Coordinates of C-alpha atoms in Angstrom, one line a residue:
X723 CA -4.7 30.6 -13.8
X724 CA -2.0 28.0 -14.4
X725 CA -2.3 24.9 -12.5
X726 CA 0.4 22.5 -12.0
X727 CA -1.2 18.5 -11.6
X728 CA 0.2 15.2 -11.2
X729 CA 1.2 11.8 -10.0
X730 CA 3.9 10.0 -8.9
X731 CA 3.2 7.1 -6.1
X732 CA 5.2 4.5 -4.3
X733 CA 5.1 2.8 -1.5
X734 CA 8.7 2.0 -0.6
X735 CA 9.5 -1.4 1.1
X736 CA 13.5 -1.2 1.8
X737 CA 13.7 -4.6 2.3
X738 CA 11.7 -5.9 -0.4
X739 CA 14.1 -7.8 -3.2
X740 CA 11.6 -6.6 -5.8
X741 CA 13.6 -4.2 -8.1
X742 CA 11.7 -0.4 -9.3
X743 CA 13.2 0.3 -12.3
X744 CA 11.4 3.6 -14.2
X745 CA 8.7 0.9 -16.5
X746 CA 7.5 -0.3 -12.5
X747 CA 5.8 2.9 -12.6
X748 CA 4.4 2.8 -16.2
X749 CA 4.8 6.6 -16.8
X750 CA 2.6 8.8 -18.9
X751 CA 3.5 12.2 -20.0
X752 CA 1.6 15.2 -21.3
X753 CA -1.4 14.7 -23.1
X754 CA -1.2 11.3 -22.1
X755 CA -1.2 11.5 -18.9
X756 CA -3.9 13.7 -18.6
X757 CA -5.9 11.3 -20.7
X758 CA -4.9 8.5 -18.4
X759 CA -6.4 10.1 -14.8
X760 CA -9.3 12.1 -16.6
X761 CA -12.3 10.4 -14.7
X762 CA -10.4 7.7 -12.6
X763 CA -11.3 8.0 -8.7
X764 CA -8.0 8.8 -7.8
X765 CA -6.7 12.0 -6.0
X766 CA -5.1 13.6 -9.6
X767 CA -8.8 13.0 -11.2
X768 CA -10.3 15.0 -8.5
X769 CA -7.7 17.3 -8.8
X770 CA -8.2 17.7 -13.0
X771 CA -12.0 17.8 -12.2
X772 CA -11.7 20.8 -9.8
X773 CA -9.3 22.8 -11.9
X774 CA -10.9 22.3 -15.1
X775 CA -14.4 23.6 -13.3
X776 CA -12.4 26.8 -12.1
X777 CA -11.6 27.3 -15.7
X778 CA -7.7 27.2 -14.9
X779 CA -5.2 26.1 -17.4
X780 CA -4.0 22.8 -16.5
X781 CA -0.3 21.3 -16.6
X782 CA 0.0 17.6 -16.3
X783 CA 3.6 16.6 -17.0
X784 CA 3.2 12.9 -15.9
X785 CA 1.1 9.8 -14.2
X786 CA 3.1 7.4 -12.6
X787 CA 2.4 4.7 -10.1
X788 CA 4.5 1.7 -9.3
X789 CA 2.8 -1.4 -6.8
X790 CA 4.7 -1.1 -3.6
X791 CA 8.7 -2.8 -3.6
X792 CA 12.3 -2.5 -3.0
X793 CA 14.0 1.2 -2.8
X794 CA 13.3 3.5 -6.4
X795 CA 16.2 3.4 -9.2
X796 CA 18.3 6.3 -9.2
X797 CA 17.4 7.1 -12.3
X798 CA 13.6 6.4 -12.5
X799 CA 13.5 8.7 -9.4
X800 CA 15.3 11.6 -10.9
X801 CA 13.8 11.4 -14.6
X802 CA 9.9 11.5 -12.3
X803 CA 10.8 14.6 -10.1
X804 CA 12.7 16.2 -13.3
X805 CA 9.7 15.5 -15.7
X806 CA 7.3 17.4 -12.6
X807 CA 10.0 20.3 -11.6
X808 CA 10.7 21.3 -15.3
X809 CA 7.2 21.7 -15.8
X810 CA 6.7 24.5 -12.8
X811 CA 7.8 27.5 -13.9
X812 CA 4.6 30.1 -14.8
X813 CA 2.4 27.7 -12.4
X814 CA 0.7 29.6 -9.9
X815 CA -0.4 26.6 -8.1
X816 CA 0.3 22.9 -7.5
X817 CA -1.6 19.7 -6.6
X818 CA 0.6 16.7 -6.2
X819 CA -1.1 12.9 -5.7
X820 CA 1.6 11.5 -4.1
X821 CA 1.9 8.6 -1.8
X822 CA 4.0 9.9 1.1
X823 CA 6.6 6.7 1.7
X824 CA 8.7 6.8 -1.2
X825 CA 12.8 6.1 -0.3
X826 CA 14.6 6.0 -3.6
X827 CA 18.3 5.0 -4.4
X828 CA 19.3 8.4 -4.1
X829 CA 16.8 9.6 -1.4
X830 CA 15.5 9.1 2.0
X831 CA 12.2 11.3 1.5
X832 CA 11.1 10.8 -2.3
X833 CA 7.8 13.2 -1.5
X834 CA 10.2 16.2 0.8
X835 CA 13.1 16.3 -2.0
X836 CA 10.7 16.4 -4.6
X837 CA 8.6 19.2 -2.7
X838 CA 11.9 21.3 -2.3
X839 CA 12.7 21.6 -5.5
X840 CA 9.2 22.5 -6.7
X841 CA 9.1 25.1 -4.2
X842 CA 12.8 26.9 -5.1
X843 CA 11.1 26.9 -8.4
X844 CA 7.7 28.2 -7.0
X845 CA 8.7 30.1 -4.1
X846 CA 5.2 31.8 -3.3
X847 CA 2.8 29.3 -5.2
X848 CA 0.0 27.0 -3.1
X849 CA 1.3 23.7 -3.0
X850 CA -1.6 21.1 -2.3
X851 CA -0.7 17.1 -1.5
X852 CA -2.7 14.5 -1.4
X853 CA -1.1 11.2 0.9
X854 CA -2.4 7.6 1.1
X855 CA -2.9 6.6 4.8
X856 CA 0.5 4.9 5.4
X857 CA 2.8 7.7 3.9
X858 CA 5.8 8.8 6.1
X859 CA 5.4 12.3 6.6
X860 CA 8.8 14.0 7.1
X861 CA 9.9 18.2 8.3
X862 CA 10.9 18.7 4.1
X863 CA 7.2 17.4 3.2
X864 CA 5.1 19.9 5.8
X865 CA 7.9 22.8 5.4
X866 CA 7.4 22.7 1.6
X867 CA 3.7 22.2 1.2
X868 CA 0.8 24.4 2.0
X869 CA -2.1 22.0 2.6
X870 CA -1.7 18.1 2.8
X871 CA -4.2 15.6 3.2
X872 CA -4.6 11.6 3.5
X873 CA -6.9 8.9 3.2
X874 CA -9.6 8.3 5.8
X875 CA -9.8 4.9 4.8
X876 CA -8.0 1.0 4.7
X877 CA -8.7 -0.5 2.3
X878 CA -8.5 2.7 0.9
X879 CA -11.9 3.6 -0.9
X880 CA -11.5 7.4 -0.4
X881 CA -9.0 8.2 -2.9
X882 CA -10.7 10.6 -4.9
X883 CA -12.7 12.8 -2.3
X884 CA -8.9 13.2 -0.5
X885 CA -7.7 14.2 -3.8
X886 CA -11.5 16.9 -3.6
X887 CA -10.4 17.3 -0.3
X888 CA -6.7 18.6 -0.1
X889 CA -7.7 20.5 -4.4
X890 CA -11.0 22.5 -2.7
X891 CA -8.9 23.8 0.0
X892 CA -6.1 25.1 -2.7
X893 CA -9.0 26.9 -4.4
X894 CA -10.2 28.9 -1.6
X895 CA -6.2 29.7 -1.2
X896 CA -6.5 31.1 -4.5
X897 CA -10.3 32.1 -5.3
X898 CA -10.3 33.7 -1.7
X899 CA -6.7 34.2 -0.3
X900 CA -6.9 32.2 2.5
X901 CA -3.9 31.0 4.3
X902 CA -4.1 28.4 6.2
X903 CA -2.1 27.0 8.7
X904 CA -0.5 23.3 8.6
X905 CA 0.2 21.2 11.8
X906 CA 2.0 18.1 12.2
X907 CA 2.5 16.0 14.8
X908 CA 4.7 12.2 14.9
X909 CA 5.1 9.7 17.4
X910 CA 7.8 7.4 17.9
X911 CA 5.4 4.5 17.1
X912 CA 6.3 1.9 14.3
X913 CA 2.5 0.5 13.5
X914 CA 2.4 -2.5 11.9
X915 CA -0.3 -2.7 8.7
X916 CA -2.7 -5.0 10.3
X917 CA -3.7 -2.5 13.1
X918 CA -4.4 0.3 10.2
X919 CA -7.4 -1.3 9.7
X920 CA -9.9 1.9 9.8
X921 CA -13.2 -0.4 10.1
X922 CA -11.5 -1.9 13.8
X923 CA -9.8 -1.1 16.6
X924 CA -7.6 2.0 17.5
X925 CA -7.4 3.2 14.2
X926 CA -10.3 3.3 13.8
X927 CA -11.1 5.6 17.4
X928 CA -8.5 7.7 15.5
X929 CA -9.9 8.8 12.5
X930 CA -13.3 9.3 13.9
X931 CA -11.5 11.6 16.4
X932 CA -10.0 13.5 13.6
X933 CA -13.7 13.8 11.4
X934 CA -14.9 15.3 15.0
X935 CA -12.1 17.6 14.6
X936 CA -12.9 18.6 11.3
X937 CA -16.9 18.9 12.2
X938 CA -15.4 21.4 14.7
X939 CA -13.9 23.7 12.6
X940 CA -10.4 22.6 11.5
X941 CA -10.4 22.3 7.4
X942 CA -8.6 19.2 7.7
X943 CA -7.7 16.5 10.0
X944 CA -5.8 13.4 8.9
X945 CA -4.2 10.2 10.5
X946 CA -1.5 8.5 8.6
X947 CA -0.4 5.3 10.0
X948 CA 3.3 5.1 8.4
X949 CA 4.8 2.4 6.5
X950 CA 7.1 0.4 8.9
X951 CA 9.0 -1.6 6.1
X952 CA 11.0 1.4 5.2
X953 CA 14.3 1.7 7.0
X954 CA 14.7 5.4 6.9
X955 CA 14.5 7.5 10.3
X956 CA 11.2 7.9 11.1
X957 CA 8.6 5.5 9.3
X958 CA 6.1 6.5 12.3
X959 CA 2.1 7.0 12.6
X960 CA 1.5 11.0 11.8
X961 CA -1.3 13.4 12.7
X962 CA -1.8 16.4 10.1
X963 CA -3.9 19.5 10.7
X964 CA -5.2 22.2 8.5
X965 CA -6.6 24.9 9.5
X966 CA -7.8 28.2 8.4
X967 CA -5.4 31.3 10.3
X968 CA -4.7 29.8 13.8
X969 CA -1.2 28.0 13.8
X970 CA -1.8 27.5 17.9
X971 CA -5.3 25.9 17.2
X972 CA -4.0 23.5 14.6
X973 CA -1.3 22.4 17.0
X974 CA -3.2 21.8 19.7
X975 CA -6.1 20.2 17.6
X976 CA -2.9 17.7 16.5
X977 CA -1.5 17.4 19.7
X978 CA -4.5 16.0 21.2
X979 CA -5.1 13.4 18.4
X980 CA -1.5 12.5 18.9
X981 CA -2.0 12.2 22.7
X982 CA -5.0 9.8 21.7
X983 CA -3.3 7.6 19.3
X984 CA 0.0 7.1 21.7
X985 CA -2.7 6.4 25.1
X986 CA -3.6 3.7 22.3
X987 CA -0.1 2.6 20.8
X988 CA -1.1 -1.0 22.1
X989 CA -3.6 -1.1 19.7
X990 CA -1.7 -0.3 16.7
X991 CA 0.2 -3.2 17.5
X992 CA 0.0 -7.0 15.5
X993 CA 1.3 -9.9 17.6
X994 CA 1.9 -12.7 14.4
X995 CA 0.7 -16.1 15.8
X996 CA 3.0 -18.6 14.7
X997 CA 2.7 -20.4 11.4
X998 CA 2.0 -24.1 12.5
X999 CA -0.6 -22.8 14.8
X1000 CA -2.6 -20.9 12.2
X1001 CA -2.5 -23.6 9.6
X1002 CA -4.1 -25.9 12.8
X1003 CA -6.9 -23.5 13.7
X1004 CA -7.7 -23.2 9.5
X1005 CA -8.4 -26.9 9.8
X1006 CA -10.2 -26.6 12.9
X1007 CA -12.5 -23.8 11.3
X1008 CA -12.7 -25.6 7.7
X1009 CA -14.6 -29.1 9.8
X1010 CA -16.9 -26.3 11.8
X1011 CA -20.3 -25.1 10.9
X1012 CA -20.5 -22.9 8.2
X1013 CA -20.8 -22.4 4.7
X1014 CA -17.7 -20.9 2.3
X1015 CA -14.3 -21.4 2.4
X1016 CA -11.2 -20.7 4.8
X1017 CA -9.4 -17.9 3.9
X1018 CA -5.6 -17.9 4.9
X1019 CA -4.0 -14.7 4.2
X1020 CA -0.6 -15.1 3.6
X1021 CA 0.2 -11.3 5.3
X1022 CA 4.0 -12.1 5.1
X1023 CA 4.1 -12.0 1.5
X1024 CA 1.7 -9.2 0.2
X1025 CA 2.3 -7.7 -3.5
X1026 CA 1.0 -4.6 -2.2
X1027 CA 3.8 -4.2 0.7
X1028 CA 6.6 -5.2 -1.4
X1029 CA 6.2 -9.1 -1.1
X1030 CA 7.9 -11.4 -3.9
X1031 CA 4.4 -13.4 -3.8
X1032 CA 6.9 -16.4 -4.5
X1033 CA 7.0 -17.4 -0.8
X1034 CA 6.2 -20.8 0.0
X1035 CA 5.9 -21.2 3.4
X1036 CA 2.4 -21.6 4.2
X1037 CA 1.7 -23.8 1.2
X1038 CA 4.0 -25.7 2.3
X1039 CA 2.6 -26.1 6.1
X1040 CA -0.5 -26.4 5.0
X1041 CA 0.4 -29.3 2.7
X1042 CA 2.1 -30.6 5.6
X1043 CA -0.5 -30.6 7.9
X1044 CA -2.7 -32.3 5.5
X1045 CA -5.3 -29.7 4.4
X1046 CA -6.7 -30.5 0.8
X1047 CA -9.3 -28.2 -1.2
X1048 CA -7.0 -25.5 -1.1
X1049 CA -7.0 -23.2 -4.3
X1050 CA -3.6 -21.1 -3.6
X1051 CA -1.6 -18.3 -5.4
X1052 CA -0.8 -16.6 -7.5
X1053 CA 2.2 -17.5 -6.9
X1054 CA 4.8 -15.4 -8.6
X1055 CA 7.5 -17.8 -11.1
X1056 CA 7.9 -16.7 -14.6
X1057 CA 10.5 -19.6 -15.4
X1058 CA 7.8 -22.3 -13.7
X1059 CA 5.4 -20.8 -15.7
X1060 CA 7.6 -21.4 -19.1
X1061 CA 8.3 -24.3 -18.1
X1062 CA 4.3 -25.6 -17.6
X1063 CA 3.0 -23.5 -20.8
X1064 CA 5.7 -25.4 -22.8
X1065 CA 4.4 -29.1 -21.4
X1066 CA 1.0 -27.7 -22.1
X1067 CA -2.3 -28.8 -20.7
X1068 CA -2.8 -31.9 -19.4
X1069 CA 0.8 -32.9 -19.1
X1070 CA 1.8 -34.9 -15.4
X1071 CA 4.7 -32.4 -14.5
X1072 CA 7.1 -32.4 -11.6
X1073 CA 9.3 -28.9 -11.1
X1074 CA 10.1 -26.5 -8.4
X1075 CA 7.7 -23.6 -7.9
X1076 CA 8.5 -20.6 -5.5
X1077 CA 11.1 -19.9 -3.1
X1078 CA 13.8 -18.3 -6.1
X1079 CA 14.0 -14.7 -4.9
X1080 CA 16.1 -14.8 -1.5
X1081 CA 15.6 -12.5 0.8
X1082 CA 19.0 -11.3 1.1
X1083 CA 18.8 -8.0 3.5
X1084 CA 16.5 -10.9 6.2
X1085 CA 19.2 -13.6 5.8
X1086 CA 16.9 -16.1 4.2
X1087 CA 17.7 -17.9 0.8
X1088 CA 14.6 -20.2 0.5
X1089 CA 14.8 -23.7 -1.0
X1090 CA 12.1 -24.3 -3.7
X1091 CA 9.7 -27.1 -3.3
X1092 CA 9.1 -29.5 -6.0
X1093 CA 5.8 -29.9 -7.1
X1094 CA 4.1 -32.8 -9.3
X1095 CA 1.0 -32.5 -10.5
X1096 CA -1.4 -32.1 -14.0
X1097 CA -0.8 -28.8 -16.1
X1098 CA -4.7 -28.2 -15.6
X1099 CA -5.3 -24.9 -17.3
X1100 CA -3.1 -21.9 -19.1
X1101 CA -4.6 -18.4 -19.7
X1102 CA -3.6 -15.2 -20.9
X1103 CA -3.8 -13.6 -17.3
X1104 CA -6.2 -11.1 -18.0
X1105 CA -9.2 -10.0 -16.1
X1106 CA -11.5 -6.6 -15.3
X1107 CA -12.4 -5.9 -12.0
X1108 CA -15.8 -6.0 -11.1
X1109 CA -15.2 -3.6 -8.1
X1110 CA -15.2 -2.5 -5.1
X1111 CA -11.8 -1.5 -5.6
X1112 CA -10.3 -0.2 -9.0
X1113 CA -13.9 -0.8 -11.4
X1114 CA -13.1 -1.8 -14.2
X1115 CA -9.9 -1.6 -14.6
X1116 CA -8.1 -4.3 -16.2
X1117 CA -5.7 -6.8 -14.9
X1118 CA -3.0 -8.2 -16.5
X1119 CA -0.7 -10.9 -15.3
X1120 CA 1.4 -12.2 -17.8
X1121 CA 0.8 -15.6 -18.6
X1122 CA -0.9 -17.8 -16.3
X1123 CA -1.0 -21.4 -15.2
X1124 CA -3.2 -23.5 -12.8
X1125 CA -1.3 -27.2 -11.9
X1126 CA -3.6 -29.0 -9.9
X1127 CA -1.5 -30.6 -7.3
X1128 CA -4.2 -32.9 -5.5
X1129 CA -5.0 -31.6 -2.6
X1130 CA -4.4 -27.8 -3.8
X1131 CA -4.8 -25.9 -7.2
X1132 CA -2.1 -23.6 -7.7
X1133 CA -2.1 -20.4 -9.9
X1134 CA 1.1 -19.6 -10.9
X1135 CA 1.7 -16.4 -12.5
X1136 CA 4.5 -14.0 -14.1
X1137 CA 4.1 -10.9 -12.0
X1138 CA 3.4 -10.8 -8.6
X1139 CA -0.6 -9.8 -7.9
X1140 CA -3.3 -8.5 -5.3
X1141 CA -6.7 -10.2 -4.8
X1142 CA -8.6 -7.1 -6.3
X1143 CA -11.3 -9.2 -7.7
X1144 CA -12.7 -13.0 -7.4
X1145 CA -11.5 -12.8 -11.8
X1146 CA -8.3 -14.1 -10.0
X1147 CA -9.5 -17.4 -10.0
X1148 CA -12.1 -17.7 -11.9
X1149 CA -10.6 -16.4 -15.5
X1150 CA -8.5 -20.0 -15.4
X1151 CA -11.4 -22.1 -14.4
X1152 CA -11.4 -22.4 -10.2
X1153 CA -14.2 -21.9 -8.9
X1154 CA -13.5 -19.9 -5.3
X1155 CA -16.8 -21.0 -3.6
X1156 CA -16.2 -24.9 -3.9
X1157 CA -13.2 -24.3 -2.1
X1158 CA -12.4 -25.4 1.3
X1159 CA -9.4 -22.7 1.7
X1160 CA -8.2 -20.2 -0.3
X1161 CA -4.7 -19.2 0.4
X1162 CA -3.9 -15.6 -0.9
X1163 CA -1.4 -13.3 -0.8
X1164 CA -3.4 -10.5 0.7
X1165 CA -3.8 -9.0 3.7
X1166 CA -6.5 -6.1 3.4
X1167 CA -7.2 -5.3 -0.4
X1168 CA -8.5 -8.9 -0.6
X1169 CA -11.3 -8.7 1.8
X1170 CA -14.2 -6.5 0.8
X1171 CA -14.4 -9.3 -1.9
X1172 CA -13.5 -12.5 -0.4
X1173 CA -14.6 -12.0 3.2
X1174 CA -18.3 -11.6 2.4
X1175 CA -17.7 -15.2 0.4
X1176 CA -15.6 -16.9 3.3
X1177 CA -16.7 -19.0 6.5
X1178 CA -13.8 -17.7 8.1
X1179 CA -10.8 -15.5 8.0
X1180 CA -7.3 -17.0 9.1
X1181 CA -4.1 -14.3 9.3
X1182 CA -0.8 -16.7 8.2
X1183 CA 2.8 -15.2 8.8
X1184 CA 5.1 -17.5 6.5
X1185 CA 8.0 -15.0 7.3
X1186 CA 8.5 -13.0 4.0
X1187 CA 9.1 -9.5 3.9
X1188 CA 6.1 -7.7 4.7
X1189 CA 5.8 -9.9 8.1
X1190 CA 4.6 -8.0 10.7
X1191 CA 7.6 -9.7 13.0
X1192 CA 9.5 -6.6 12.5
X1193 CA 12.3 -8.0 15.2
X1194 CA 13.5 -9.8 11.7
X1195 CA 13.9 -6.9 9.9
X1196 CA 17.6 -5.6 10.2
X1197 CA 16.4 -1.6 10.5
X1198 CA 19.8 0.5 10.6
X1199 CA 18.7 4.1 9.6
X1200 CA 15.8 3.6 12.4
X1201 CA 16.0 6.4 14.9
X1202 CA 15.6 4.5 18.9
X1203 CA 14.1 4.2 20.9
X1204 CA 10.9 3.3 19.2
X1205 CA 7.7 1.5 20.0
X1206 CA 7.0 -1.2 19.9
X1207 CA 11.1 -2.3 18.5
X1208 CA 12.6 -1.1 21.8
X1209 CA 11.1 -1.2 25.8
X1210 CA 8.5 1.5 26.6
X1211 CA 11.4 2.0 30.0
X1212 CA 12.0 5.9 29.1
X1213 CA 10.3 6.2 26.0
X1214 CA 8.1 9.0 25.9
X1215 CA 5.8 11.2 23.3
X1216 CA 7.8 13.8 22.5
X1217 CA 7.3 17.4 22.0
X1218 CA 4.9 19.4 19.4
X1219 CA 7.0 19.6 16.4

């Protein structure tokens, strides 16, 4: 038995300015790659894990992930599917870790393309899938692959057992010929990331809904939220339903989640307070009771949604408002970074930070503050995680450089990051618990290590690209009417796909 794994992930923000050129995704190929997701908890080690205990021969052409940004280069998207595709032939089964909301240069549905032409070359072999909670499933993607399953969780901690999931169901495909059935069903309901929350809310209703479903007898039930930042046709909230034999049962079983979720479609719904108002209530919380320190979560700039993490905006109110103690960043400027590493530390400094990447598609071409302050510390940028998310691993953000401006410390960095780990400030010297706010450029992955730390939690919309004000966003491949973009007056759930 000839198995066919690997990985290729990207969540694709078409309006992000942040460029995906083929080293984004830091490819490894062959042996390498194998050697590269042998053990991690991610959907292709599970998948390696169960294939290697069937005894099957195992095919791993590449490992590729790229942090979420702007559409995939032509050619980093072609030489990725080719490298996967060219390696099919003699395969008598696939399992793909895939993210499910890649939009390249040259397509619309990275994941459905990709699945086509691995199943013209594999016309009767299993195809398993395994999709993060926000992908964008599309007719190519369930007409092409046999058994597809997503995260349960965000922030996603699950990313192995989906990857157990979606691979034990492809062995009893072939260990036991099952054939199961696969049911889809999307809604015309653009969620914003905020509500996808599964610990809160209407998401979370959802996925407990679909676990019932699954402890009644379908083999898998999953909710995927969408990713709304991708102007392609349908970047809608998805139910998926595997199930063994019954097509009708699987349909109805997503049907009814889907009639759930759109009774619910206010909840999946953020409503941005305005900037000014949040920096005010920070302030208001900061001189309350309480011990730790204000987060503000600069949401509208998130590396891990395609943000530039250059954004100034709610620095800048904050500074305005006249909030001090505020350790903030990183903020993403390689040529302010040259510029402080060459005047060293303890040089009195004065240069613009931020604000250099316009937002051209949104019509905003930012102006960048100048900042004065003391080059307080330089670093080499790296740190390891300590966990919950990614153990381990280790972090590397070019070179670093705290300038402490006064009433904020600002680490400035020269690629943009996400708050995996505490190590972001504390490799350079700042300690985040003498804080009175910490500004980050986070809006989920951030909190099961900064929350539990933090007197309170503040949401801040600066405006950026992964706002959840999506009436900015200029969407022109967007099929209407859609909710919440256009009135509910008409708009109904349509039919079982």
């Amino acid at each position: 038995m000839k198995i066919l794994i690997a990985r290729l992930n990207h969540e694709t923000n078409t309006f992000s300015p942040v460029a995906t050129p083929l080293p984004s995704f830091h490819p490894s190929y062959g042996e390498d790659a194998y050697q590269a997701s042998k053990g991690t908890r991610t959907a292709i080690g599970a998948f390696i894990d169960l294939a290697e205990a069937a005894g099957a021969e195992l095919v791993v052409p590449v490992a590729a992930s790229a942090n979420p940004s702007g559409r995939v280069a032509a050619a980093a998207y072609t030489a990725l599917c080719d490298a996967i595709v060219n390696a099919a032939p003699g395969c008598d089964a696939v399992m793909l870790d895939l993210h499910g909301a890649m939009v390249a240069e040259n397509s619309d549905d990275g994941e459905g393309d990709l699945l086509a032409r691995v199943r013209t070359v594999l016309p009767e072999a299993p195809i398993a899938i395994a999709l993060d909670l926000h992908g964008n499933v599309t007719p190519a993607m369930m007409a092409h692959a046999d058994i597809a399953v997503s995260f349960k969780t965000y922030p996603h901690v699950d990313m192995y057992e989906t990857g157990e999931h979606a691979g034990r169901l492809l062995m009893r495909m072939l260990q036991q010929g099952m054939r199961p059935a696969l049911a889809w069903r999307r809604l015309p309901l653009v969620t914003h990331t905020l509500r996808s929350n599964t610990g809160e809310g209407a998401m979370q209703r959802a996925v407990a809904a679909a676990r019932q479903a699954e402890a009644a007898g379908m083999l898998a039930v999953s909710v995927l939220a969408g990713f709304g930042l991708a102007d392609i046709a349908a970047p809608c909230i998805s139910v998926l339903v595997v199930a063994d034999g019954g097509a009708a049962a699987a349909q109805a079983a997503a049907d009814q989640l889907a009639a759930q979720i759109w009774d619910e479609r206010a909840g999946f719904v953020y409503d941005s307070e305005p900037l000014a108002e949040s920096i005010a209530r920070a302030a208001q919380l900061a001189a309350g009771d309480g011990e730790g320190p204000v987060l503000l979560l600069d949401h509208g700039d998130n590396c891990m949604s395609g943000g530039t993490c250059d954004d100034m905006a709610v620095l800048q109110e904050a500074l305005r408002q006249g909030l001090s103690g505020i350790a903030a960043g990183p903020v993403c400027d390689p040529r302010a970074v040259a510029a402080l590493v060459a005047a060293g530390v303890g040089a009195s400094v004065s240069l613009p930070v931020g604000n250099k990447v316009p937002l051209t598609q949104l019509g905003i071409f930012p102006v960048p503050p100048t900042l004065s302050g003391r080059v307080a510390a330089i670093s080499d940028g790296e740190y390891v995680i300590s966990g919950p998310t990614y153990t381990g691993q280790r972090i590397r953000m070019g070179r670093t450089v705290l300038l402490d401006i006064g009433a904020a410390q600002v680490v400035i960095t020269e690629t943009p990051q996400e708050h995996w780990d505490l190590g972001i400030f504390t490799h350079i010297g700042v300690d985040p618990l003498a804080q009175r706010f910490l500004l980050l450029k986070s809006r989920m992955y951030c909190r099961p290590v900064f929350v539990p730390i933090a007197k309170a939690v503040v949401e801040c919309d600066g405006g950026g690209v992964t706002s959840s004000r999506y009436a900015q966003f200029p969407f022109q491949r967007l099929a209407r009417p859609v909710y919440p973009l256009d009135a509910e007056t008409g708009l109904e759930a349509p039919a079982a796909v």
